[in-house]
Short mmCIF file of C-alpha atoms and ligand atoms in Angstrom, two decimals:
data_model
loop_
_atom_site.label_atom_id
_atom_site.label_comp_id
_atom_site.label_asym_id
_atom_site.label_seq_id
_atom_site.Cartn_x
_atom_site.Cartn_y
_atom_site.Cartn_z
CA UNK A 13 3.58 -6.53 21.62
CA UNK A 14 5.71 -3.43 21.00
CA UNK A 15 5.57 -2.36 17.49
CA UNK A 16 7.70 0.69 15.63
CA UNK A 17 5.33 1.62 13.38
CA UNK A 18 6.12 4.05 9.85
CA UNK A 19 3.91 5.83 7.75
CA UNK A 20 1.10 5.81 10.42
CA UNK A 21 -0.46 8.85 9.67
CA UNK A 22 -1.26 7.83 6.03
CA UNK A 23 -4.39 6.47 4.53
CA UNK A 24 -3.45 3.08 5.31
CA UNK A 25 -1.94 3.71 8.58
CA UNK A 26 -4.97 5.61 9.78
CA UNK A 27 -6.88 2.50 9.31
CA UNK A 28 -4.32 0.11 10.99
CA UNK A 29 -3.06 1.75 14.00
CA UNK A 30 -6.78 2.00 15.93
CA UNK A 31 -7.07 -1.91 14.90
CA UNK A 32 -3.88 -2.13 16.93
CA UNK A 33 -4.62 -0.67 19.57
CA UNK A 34 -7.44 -2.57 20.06
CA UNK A 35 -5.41 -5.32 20.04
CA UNK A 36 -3.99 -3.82 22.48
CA UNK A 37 -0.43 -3.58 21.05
CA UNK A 38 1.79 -0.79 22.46
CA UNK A 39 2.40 1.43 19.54
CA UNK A 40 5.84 3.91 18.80
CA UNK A 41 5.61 5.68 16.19
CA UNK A 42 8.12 7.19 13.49
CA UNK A 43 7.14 10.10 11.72
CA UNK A 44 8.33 13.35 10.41
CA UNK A 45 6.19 15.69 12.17
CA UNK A 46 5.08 14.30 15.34
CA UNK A 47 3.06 17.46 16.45
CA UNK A 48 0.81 17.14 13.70
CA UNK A 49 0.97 13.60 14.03
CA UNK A 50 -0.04 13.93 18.00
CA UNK A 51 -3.25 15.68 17.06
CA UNK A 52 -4.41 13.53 14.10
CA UNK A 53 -3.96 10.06 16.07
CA UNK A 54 -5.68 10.61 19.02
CA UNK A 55 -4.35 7.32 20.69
CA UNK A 56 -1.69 6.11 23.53
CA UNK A 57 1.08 6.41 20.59
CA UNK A 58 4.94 7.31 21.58
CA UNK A 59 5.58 9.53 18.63
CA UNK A 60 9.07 9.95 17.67
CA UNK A 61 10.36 12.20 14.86
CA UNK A 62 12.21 10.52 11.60
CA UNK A 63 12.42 13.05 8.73
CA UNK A 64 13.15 9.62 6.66
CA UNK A 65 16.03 8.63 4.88
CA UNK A 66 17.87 12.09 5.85
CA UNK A 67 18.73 11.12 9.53
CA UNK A 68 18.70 7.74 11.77
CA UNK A 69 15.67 6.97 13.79
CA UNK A 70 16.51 8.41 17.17
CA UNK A 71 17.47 5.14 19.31
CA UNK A 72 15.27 5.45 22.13
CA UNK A 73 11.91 4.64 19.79
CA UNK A 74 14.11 0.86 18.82
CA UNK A 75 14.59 0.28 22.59
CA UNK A 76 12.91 -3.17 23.24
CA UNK A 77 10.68 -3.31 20.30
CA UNK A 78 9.03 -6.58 19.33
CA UNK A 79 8.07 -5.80 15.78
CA UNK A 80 8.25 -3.35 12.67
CA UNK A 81 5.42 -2.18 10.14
CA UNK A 82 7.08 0.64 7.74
CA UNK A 83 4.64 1.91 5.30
CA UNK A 84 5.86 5.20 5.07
CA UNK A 85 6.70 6.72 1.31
CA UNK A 86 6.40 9.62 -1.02
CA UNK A 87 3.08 9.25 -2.30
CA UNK A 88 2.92 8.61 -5.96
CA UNK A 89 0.16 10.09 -7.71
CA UNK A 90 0.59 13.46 -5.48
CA UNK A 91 2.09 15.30 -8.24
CA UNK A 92 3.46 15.05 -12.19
CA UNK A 93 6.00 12.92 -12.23
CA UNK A 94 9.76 15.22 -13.09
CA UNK A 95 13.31 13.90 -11.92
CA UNK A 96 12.87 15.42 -8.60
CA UNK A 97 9.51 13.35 -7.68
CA UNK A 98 10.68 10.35 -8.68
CA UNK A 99 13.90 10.59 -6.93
CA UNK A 100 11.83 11.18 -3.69
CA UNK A 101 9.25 8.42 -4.72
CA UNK A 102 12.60 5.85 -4.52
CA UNK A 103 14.85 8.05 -2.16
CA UNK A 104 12.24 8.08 0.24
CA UNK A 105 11.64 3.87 -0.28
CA UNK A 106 15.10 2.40 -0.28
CA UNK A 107 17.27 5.44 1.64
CA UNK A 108 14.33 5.47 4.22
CA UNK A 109 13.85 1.76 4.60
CA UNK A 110 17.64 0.93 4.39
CA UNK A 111 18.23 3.38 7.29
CA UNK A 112 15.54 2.24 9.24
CA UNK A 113 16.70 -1.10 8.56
CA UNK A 114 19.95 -0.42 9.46
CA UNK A 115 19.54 1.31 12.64
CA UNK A 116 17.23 -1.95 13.96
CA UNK A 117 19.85 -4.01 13.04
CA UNK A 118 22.80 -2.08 15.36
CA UNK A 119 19.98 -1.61 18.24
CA UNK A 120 17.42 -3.08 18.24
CA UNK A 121 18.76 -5.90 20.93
CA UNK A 122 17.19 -8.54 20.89
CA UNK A 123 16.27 -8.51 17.10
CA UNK A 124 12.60 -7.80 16.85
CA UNK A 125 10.49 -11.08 15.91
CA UNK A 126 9.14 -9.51 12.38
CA UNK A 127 9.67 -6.79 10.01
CA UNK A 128 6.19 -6.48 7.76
CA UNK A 129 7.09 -3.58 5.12
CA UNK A 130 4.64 -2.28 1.99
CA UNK A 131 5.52 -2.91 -1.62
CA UNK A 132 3.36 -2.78 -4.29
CA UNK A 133 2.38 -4.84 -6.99
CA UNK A 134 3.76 -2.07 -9.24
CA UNK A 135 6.61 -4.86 -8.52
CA UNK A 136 5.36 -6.99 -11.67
CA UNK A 137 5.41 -3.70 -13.81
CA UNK A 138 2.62 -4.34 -16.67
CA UNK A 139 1.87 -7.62 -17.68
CA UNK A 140 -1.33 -8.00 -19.92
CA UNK A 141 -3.51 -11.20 -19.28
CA UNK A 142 -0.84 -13.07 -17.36
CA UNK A 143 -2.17 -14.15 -13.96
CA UNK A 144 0.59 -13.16 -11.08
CA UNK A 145 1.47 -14.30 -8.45
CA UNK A 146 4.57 -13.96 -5.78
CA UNK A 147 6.74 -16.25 -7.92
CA UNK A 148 6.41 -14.28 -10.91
CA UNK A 149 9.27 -12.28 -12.42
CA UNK A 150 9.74 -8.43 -11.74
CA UNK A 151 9.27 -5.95 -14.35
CA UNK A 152 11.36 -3.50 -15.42
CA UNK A 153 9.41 -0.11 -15.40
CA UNK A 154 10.30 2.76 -12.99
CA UNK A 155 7.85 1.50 -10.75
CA UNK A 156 8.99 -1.63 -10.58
CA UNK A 157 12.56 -0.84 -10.30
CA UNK A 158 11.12 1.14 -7.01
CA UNK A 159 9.78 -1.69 -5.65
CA UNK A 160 12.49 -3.95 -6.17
CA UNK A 161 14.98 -1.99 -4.90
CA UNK A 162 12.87 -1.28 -1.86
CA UNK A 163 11.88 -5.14 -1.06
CA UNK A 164 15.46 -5.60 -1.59
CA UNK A 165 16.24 -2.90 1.17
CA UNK A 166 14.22 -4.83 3.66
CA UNK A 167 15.97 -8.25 2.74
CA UNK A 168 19.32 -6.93 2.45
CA UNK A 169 19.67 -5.11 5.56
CA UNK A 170 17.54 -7.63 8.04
CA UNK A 171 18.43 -8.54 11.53
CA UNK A 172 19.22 -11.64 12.37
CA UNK A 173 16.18 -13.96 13.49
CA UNK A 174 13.51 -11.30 12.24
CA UNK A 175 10.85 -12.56 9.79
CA UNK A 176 10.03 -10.41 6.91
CA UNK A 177 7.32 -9.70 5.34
CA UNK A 178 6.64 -7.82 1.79
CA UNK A 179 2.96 -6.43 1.35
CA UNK A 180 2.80 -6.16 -2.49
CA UNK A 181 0.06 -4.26 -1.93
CA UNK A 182 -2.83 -3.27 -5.11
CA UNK A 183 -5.10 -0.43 -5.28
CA UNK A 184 -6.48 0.58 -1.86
CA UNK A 185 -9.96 1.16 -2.01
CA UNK A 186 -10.96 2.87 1.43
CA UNK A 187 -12.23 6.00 3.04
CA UNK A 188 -10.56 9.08 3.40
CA UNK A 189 -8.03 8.81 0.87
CA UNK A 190 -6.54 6.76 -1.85
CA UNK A 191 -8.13 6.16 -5.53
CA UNK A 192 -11.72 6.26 -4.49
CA UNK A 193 -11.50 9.89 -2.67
CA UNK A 194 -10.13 11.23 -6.13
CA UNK A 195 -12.43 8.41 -8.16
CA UNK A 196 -15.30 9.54 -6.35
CA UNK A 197 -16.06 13.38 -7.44
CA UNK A 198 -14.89 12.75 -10.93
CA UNK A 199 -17.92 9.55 -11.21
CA UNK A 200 -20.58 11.82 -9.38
CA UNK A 201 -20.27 14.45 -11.79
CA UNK A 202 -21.00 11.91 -14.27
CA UNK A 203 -17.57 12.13 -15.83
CA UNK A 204 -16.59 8.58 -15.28
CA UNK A 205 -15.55 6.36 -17.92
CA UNK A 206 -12.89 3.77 -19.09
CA UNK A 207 -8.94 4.52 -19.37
CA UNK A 208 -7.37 3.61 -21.94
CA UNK A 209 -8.96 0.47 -24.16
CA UNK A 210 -9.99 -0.21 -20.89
CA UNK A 211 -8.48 -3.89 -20.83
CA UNK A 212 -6.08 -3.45 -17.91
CA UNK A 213 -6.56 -5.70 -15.03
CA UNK A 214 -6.43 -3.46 -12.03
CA UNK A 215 -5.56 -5.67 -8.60
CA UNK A 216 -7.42 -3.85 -5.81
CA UNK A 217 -8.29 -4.66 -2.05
CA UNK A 218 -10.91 -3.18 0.31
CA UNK A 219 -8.66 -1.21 3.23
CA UNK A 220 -10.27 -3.19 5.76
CA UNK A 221 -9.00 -6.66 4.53
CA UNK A 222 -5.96 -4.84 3.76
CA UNK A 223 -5.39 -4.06 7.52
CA UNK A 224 -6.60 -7.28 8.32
CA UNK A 225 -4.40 -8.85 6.19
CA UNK A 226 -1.63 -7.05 7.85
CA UNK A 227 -2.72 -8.73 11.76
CA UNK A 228 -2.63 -12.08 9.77
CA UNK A 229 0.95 -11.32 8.75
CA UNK A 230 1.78 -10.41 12.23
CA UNK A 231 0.10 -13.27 14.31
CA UNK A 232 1.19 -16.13 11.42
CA UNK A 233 5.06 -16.80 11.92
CA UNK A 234 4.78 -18.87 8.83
CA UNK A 235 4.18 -16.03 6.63
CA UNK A 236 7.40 -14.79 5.45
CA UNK A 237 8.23 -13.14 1.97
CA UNK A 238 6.48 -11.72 -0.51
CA UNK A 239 2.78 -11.55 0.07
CA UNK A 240 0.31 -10.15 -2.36
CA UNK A 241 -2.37 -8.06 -0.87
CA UNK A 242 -4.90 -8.10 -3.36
CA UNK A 243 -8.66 -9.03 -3.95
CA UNK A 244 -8.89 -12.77 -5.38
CA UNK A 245 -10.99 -11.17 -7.78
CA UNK A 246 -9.15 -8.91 -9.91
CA UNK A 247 -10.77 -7.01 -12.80
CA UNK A 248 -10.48 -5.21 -16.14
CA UNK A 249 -10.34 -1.29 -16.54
CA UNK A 250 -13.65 -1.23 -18.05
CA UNK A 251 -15.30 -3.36 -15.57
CA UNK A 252 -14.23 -1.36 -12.40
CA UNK A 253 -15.46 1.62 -14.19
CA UNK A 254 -18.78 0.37 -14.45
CA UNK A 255 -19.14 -1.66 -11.20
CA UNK A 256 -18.29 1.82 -9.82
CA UNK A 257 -20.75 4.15 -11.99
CA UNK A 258 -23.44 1.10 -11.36
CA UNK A 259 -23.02 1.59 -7.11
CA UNK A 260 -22.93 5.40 -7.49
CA UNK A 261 -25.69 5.13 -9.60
CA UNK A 262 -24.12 7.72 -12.23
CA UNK A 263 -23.45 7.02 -15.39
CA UNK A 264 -19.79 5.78 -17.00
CA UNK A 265 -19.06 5.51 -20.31
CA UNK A 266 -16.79 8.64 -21.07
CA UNK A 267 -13.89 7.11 -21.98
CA UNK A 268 -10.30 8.79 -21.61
CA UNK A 269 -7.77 7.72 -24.31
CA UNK A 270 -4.88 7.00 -23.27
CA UNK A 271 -2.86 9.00 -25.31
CA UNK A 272 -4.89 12.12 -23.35
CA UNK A 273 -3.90 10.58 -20.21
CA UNK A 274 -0.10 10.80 -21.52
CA UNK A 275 -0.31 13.88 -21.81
CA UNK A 276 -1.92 15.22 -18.98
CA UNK A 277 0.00 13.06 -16.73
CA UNK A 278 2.96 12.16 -18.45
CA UNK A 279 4.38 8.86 -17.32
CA UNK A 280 2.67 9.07 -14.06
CA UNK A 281 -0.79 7.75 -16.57
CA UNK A 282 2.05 4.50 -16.41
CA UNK A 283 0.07 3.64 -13.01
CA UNK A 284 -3.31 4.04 -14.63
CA UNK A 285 -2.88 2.22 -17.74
CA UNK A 286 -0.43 -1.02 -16.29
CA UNK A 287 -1.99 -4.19 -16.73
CA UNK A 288 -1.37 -6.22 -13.17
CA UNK A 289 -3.58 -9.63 -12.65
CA UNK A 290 -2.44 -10.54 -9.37
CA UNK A 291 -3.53 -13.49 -7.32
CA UNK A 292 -3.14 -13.61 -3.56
CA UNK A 293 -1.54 -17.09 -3.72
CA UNK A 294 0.21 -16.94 -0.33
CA UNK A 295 -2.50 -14.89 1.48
CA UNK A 296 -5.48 -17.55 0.63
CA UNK A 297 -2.64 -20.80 0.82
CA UNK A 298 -1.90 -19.33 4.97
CA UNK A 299 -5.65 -19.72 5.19
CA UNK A 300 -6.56 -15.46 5.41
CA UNK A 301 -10.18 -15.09 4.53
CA UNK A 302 -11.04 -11.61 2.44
CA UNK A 303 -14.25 -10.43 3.96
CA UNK A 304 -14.67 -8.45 0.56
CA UNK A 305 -13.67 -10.67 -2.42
CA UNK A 306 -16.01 -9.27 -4.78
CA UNK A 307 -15.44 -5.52 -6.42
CA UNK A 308 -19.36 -4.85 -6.26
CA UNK A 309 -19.36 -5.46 -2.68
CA UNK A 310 -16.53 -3.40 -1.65
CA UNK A 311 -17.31 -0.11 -3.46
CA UNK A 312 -21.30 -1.18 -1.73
CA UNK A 313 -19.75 -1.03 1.33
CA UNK A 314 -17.70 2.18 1.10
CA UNK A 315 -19.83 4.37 -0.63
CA UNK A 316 -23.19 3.63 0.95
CA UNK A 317 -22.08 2.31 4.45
CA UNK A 318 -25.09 0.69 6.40
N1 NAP B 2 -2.75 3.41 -1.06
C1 NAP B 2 -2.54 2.53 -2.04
O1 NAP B 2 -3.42 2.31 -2.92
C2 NAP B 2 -1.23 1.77 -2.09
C3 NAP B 2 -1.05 0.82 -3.10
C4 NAP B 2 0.15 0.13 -3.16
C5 NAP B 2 1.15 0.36 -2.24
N2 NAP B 2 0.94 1.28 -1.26
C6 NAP B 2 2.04 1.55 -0.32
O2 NAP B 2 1.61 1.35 1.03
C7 NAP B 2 2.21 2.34 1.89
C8 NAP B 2 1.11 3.04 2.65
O3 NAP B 2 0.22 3.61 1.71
P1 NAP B 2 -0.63 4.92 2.03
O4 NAP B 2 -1.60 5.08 0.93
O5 NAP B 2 -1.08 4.88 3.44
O6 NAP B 2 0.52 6.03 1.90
P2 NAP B 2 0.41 7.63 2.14
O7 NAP B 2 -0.85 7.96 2.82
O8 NAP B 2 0.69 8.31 0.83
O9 NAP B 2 1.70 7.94 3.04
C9 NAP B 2 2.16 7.18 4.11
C10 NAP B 2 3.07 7.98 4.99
O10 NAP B 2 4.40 8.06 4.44
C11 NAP B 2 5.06 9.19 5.03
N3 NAP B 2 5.74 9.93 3.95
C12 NAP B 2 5.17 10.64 2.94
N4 NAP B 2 6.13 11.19 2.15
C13 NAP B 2 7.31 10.80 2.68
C14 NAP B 2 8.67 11.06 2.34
N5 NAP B 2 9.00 11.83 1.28
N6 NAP B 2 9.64 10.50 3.11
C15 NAP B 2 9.32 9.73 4.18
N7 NAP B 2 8.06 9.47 4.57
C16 NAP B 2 7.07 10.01 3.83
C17 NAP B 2 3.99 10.04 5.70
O11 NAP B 2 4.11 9.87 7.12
P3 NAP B 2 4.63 11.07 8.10
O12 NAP B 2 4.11 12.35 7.53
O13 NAP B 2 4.01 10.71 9.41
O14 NAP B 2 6.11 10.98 8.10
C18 NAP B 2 2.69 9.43 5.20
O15 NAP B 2 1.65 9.55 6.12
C19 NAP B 2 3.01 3.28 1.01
O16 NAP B 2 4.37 2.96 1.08
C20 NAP B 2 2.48 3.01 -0.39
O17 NAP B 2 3.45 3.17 -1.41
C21 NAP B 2 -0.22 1.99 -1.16
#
């Protein structure tokens, strides 16, 4: 298939696009510096520049394209959260994905088959003990407002025929970027410890059944909606933090309050300290197997690779 493919050269992206290609999908891809882009994807890409929500994607990288997968968005823990960042954090999510929307919809002829976008399960905003899952109610937190308005970008402006597909995606364990590339240093200087009372459920996901998760989407044209991309096994603040010290063999028990984290981060310790039990109803009811359901086995596999 032809896919139009945003966000490409990000963390996730970098994962996804050479398990496309081995799929042998033909790839176009939209990003705001295709030079750069060029050099770090060294694949049979078309690149094609987009500076996002400032411009329409030029209409030659729509022409006959079977399918969409826009991940592209101002990251969010980049830098300290002011009025300006967190106008680009949305801007950049519901400008960019309404114009991108927008301009498949006028040219994009015929309508491509699906439209798989990220969200995030920032979606629920923080929610204690409560289990989630793709029924449950938004929140009402910045973050969740984001993601709301961004799913609701996708829907709103969708072609005709195409299938759509929300990734509420949780914390992306991988390598080469993410939470464990700025976990990692801080736990092998033996400065890990819990955040906050350490009771938050954090929803996270290995990268690879992530991307996997994101073929699955593609190839199952009963998918459609909301889909949480989580680990069936969620867990609590505290118990990442020692799962992780336990596989890096360092220890974990300096705790940060959260009132430090306030201030140091300001509202941006809001992503740290959100409670989010999600459950990957839809994912495990359209038969997707994770090959990594288990925390202990994911961080294992990342951070001492066979
Ligand atoms: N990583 C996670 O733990 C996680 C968790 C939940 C949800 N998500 C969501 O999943 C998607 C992919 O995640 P990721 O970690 O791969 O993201 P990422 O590495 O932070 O960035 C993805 C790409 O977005 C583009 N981008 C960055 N700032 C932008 C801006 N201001 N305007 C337009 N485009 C911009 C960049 O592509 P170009 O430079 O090529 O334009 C970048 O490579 C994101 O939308 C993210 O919010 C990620």
């Amino acid at each position: 298939m032809k896919l139009l493919i945003t966000g490409g050269t990000g963390f996730v992206g970098r994962h996804l696009v050479p398990r496309l290609v081995e799929r042998s999908h033909e790839l176009v891809m939209l990003t705001r510096d295709p030079l750069s882009a060029r050099k770090g994807l060294s694949y049979p890409i078309a690149f094609f520049p987009w500076p996002g929500y400032e411009a329409d994607p030029p209409r030659e990288a729509l022409d006959g394209i079977d399918g969409v997968i826009h991940l592209a968005g101002e990251p969010l823990v980049a830098s300290r959260w002011n009025a300006g960042v967190k106008q680009r954090i949305l801007d950049s999510r519901v400008l960019g994905t309404r114009s991108l929307m927008r301009a498949i919809k006028s040219q994009s002829q015929p309508a491509p088959k699906f439209v798989i976008s990220a969200s995030a399960v920032g979606y629920y905003g923080s929610r204690g003990e409560t289990v989630l899952t793709e029924e449950s109610s938004p929140g009402t937190d910045f973050l969740a407002q984001v993601c709301r308005q961004w799913e609701g970008a996708v829907i709103g402006n969708l072609p005709e025929g195409s299938r759509p597909v929300v990734i509420r995606t949780g914390m992306v364990l991988g390598e080469g970027g993410g939470a464990l590339a700025r976990l990692r240093p801080i736990y092998r200087a033996g400065l890990g410890g819990p955040l906050g009372n350490g009771r938050q459920w954090m929803s996270w996901i290995h990268v690879s059944d992530l991307v996997s998760l994101i073929l699955h989407a593609l190839e199952t044209p009963s998918l459609l909606g909301a889909v949480n991309a989580v680990a069936p096994n969620p867990v609590q603040n505290r118990e990442f933090n020692r799962t992780l010290g336990r596989v890096l063999h360092r220890p974990a028990w300096l705790p940060v309050p959260a009132p430090v984290l306030r201030l140091t981060l300001g509202e941006m310790a809001s992503v740290l300290l959100a409670s989010q039990r999600v459950h990957p109803k839809k994912a495990l009811g359209s038969g997707f197997q994770f090959r990594f359901p288990q925390l202990g086995d994911a961080l294992a596999d990342l951070l001492h690779p066979q």
